[in-house]
C-alpha positions as CSV (number, residue, x, y, z in Angstrom):
1,M,40.0,-74.1,-142.3
2,A,36.6,-74.2,-143.9
3,T,36.3,-74.9,-147.6
4,N,34.7,-72.3,-149.8
5,V,32.0,-73.7,-152.2
6,V,29.9,-72.4,-155.1
7,I,26.6,-74.3,-155.9
8,L,25.4,-74.3,-159.5
9,G,21.7,-74.8,-160.2
10,A,21.0,-73.5,-156.8
11,K,17.2,-73.3,-157.3
12,G,16.9,-76.9,-158.6
13,R,15.9,-79.9,-156.4
14,M,19.5,-81.0,-155.9
15,G,20.9,-77.5,-155.8
16,D,18.5,-76.4,-153.0
17,T,19.6,-79.5,-151.0
18,L,23.2,-78.7,-151.5
19,V,22.7,-75.0,-150.5
20,N,21.0,-75.9,-147.3
21,M,23.5,-78.6,-146.3
22,A,26.4,-76.4,-147.1
23,L,25.0,-73.7,-144.9
24,A,24.6,-76.2,-142.0
25,D,28.2,-77.6,-142.4
26,E,30.8,-75.8,-140.2
27,E,33.5,-77.1,-142.4
28,L,32.1,-75.3,-145.5
29,N,31.6,-71.6,-146.5
30,L,28.9,-71.1,-149.1
31,V,30.4,-68.1,-151.0
32,G,28.4,-68.3,-154.2
33,A,25.2,-69.6,-155.8
34,C,24.7,-69.6,-159.5
35,E,21.6,-70.2,-161.7
36,R,21.0,-70.1,-165.4
37,E,20.7,-66.7,-167.1
38,G,17.7,-64.7,-165.9
39,N,16.9,-67.1,-163.1
40,A,19.1,-65.9,-160.3
41,G,16.4,-64.0,-158.5
42,G,15.5,-65.4,-155.1
43,I,18.8,-67.0,-154.1
44,D,20.5,-64.0,-152.7
45,H,18.8,-64.6,-149.3
46,V,21.3,-67.3,-148.4
47,G,23.9,-64.7,-147.7
48,C,26.4,-65.3,-150.5
49,I,27.1,-63.9,-153.9
50,A,24.1,-64.8,-156.2
51,S,24.7,-64.7,-160.0
52,D,23.4,-66.0,-163.3
53,C,26.9,-65.8,-164.9
54,L,29.7,-68.1,-163.7
55,E,32.3,-66.1,-165.5
56,E,31.4,-63.0,-163.4
57,L,31.1,-64.9,-160.2
58,L,34.3,-66.9,-160.1
59,P,36.8,-64.0,-160.1
60,Q,35.1,-62.9,-156.8
61,V,35.6,-66.3,-155.1
62,P,39.1,-67.4,-156.1
63,G,39.8,-71.1,-155.2
64,A,36.2,-71.9,-154.2
65,V,35.1,-75.4,-155.2
66,V,32.3,-75.4,-157.7
67,V,29.6,-78.1,-157.1
68,D,27.5,-79.0,-160.1
69,F,24.4,-81.3,-160.5
70,T,22.9,-79.7,-163.6
71,T,22.9,-81.3,-167.1
72,P,25.6,-83.1,-169.1
73,A,26.2,-80.3,-171.6
74,S,26.1,-77.6,-168.9
75,S,28.4,-79.5,-166.6
76,V,31.1,-79.9,-169.2
77,A,30.8,-76.2,-170.3
78,M,30.9,-74.9,-166.7
79,A,33.9,-77.2,-165.9
80,G,35.7,-75.5,-168.8
81,I,34.9,-72.0,-167.4
82,A,36.0,-73.0,-163.9
83,A,39.3,-74.3,-165.2
84,R,40.0,-71.0,-166.8
85,F,39.8,-69.3,-163.4
86,G,41.5,-72.1,-161.5
87,N,38.5,-73.2,-159.4
88,P,38.2,-77.0,-158.6
89,V,35.0,-78.7,-159.7
90,V,32.8,-81.5,-158.3
91,I,30.3,-82.9,-160.7
92,G,27.5,-85.2,-159.8
93,T,25.6,-85.0,-163.1
94,T,24.5,-88.2,-164.7
95,G,23.9,-89.1,-168.3
96,L,27.3,-87.9,-169.7
97,D,28.3,-89.7,-172.8
98,K,31.8,-91.0,-173.6
99,A,32.7,-87.9,-175.5
100,Q,31.7,-85.7,-172.6
101,Q,33.5,-87.8,-170.1
102,A,36.6,-87.6,-172.3
103,E,36.3,-83.8,-172.3
104,L,36.2,-83.8,-168.5
105,A,39.3,-85.9,-168.4
106,T,41.0,-83.3,-170.6
107,I,39.9,-80.4,-168.4
108,A,41.1,-82.3,-165.4
109,R,44.7,-81.8,-166.6
110,D,44.4,-78.1,-165.8
111,V,42.2,-78.0,-162.6
112,P,41.3,-80.4,-159.8
113,L,38.1,-82.1,-161.2
114,F,35.9,-84.8,-159.6
115,W,33.1,-86.6,-161.3
116,A,30.9,-89.5,-160.0
117,P,27.5,-90.5,-161.5
118,N,26.5,-91.4,-157.9
119,M,27.8,-89.6,-154.9
120,S,26.4,-92.2,-152.4
121,V,29.0,-93.8,-150.2
122,G,27.0,-97.0,-150.2
123,V,26.9,-97.3,-154.0
124,N,30.6,-96.6,-154.3
125,V,31.4,-99.3,-151.7
126,L,29.3,-101.7,-153.8
127,L,31.5,-100.9,-156.8
128,K,34.5,-102.0,-154.7
129,V,33.0,-105.3,-153.4
130,L,30.9,-106.5,-156.4
131,P,33.8,-107.7,-158.5
132,A,34.8,-110.1,-155.7
133,L,31.2,-111.5,-155.5
134,V,31.1,-112.0,-159.3
135,R,34.4,-113.9,-159.2
136,L,33.4,-116.1,-156.3
137,L,30.0,-117.0,-157.8
138,G,31.6,-118.0,-161.1
139,P,30.3,-118.1,-164.6
140,D,27.1,-120.1,-163.9
141,Y,25.3,-117.0,-162.5
142,D,23.3,-114.7,-164.8
143,M,23.5,-111.1,-163.9
144,E,20.6,-108.6,-164.3
145,M,19.6,-105.3,-162.8
146,V,16.4,-103.2,-162.3
147,E,16.7,-99.5,-161.5
148,T,13.8,-97.2,-160.3
149,H,13.7,-93.4,-160.2
150,H,11.2,-90.6,-160.0
151,K,9.2,-89.6,-163.1
152,M,11.2,-86.4,-163.6
153,K,14.5,-88.1,-164.3
154,K,15.6,-87.5,-167.9
155,D,18.3,-90.2,-168.6
156,S,17.8,-93.9,-168.8
157,P,19.2,-96.2,-167.6
158,S,20.5,-94.1,-164.7
159,G,24.2,-93.3,-164.6
160,T,24.4,-95.4,-161.4
161,A,22.9,-98.4,-163.1
162,L,25.3,-98.1,-166.0
163,K,28.3,-97.8,-163.6
164,L,27.2,-100.8,-161.6
165,A,26.5,-102.9,-164.7
166,Q,29.9,-101.9,-166.2
167,C,31.5,-103.0,-163.0
168,L,29.8,-106.5,-163.3
169,A,30.9,-106.8,-166.9
170,E,34.5,-105.9,-166.1
171,A,34.6,-108.5,-163.4
172,R,33.7,-111.1,-166.0
173,G,36.2,-109.7,-168.5
174,W,33.4,-108.6,-170.8
175,D,33.0,-105.4,-172.9
176,Y,29.8,-103.9,-171.5
177,D,28.7,-102.4,-174.8
178,E,28.8,-105.9,-176.3
179,V,26.8,-107.6,-173.6
180,K,24.3,-105.0,-172.5
181,R,20.5,-105.4,-173.0
182,H,18.6,-102.3,-171.9
183,C,15.2,-103.5,-173.3
184,R,13.4,-106.7,-174.0
185,D,10.3,-107.0,-176.2
186,G,8.7,-109.6,-178.4
187,I,10.0,-113.0,-179.3
188,I,13.6,-112.6,-178.3
189,G,14.7,-116.2,-177.9
190,E,16.7,-117.7,-175.1
191,R,18.8,-115.4,-172.9
192,P,22.5,-115.5,-174.1
193,H,25.0,-116.5,-171.5
194,N,27.1,-113.4,-172.2
195,E,24.4,-110.8,-171.4
196,I,23.6,-108.2,-168.7
197,G,20.1,-106.9,-168.7
198,V,19.3,-103.5,-167.2
199,Q,15.6,-102.6,-166.9
200,T,14.2,-99.2,-166.1
201,L,11.2,-98.2,-164.0
202,R,10.1,-94.5,-163.7
203,G,7.4,-93.1,-161.5
204,G,6.4,-91.0,-158.5
205,D,9.1,-89.5,-156.3
206,V,11.6,-92.4,-155.9
207,F,15.1,-91.0,-155.2
208,G,16.9,-94.0,-156.6
209,D,16.7,-97.8,-156.2
210,H,19.1,-100.3,-157.8
211,T,18.7,-104.1,-157.4
212,M,21.3,-106.5,-158.8
213,Y,20.3,-110.1,-159.4
214,F,22.6,-113.1,-159.6
215,F,20.6,-116.0,-160.9
216,G,22.3,-119.4,-160.4
217,P,21.3,-123.0,-160.5
218,G,18.7,-123.5,-157.8
219,E,19.2,-120.1,-156.1
220,R,19.5,-116.4,-156.6
221,I,21.1,-113.5,-154.8
222,E,19.6,-110.0,-154.7
223,I,21.5,-106.9,-153.7
224,T,19.6,-103.7,-153.4
225,H,20.7,-100.1,-152.7
226,R,17.9,-97.6,-151.9
227,A,18.5,-93.9,-151.5
228,H,16.1,-92.4,-149.0
229,S,16.7,-88.8,-149.8
230,R,18.7,-86.4,-151.9
231,D,20.7,-85.7,-148.8
232,T,22.6,-89.0,-149.5
233,F,24.0,-87.6,-152.7
234,A,24.6,-84.1,-151.3
235,T,26.5,-85.5,-148.4
236,G,28.9,-87.3,-150.8
237,A,29.3,-84.3,-153.0
238,L,30.2,-81.9,-150.2
239,R,32.6,-84.5,-148.8
240,A,34.2,-84.6,-152.2
241,A,34.4,-80.8,-152.3
242,K,36.3,-80.7,-149.0
243,W,38.7,-83.4,-150.2
244,L,39.2,-81.9,-153.7
245,A,40.2,-78.5,-152.3
246,G,43.6,-80.0,-151.3
247,Q,44.2,-81.9,-154.5
248,K,46.3,-81.1,-157.6
249,P,45.1,-81.3,-161.3
250,G,46.3,-84.1,-163.5
251,R,43.5,-86.6,-163.8
252,L,39.8,-87.0,-163.3
253,Y,39.1,-88.0,-159.6
254,T,36.2,-90.3,-158.5
255,M,34.7,-91.6,-155.3
256,A,37.2,-94.4,-155.4
257,D,39.9,-91.9,-154.5
258,I,38.1,-90.8,-151.3
259,L,37.0,-94.2,-149.9
């Protein structure tokens, strides 16, 4: 049976990609497209219910999975609305702070809820294998990261960079907030051993590049993930929507639950 989905932010860059890929997927039914108030015009051509009010849309599509790549505040608010109507939610929004993540975890008690700062299968496989690499290399290797995104991206460092860097810190037994260095400028002295640097580049139309460096005595290892298009993230999100439709509430699901 095909999974019914509702796409939020349907006229945005990511939303438009999700709409087109959902329409092309035989395992999905696009039953709703939602935009911010006063901006729903022009999305009714896709053959589903178009609305600028999620509270009016969801009663017409009971059980449909809501897919959201909007903004942190909007994603949390929309998840709360979806929970009231019993609609599962997939969120791919980045830049959520700890309080917003905690609020999602609370909402997840009442409705199936999935959140990942990066929906790429490749990135999430990296999150599984990086801890083993860190442990095998040992403490003599300094860990750094450079992330690059298009000039329109609003948050920095990217949610993916933060997740990857947190993964590296946890593998060393470090508290990431205590060892992170997101910017270097001026006379900063020698690099501390207990530090992970994350540097940010912005420009052009780069979908997302993340390179992790492991600097050791006499050698270095570089691991790079490059996203070639938004389809990479849309594919992961729609895969999550199909999976989430059969889950129960109780906790906040992530890509680790699918892989």
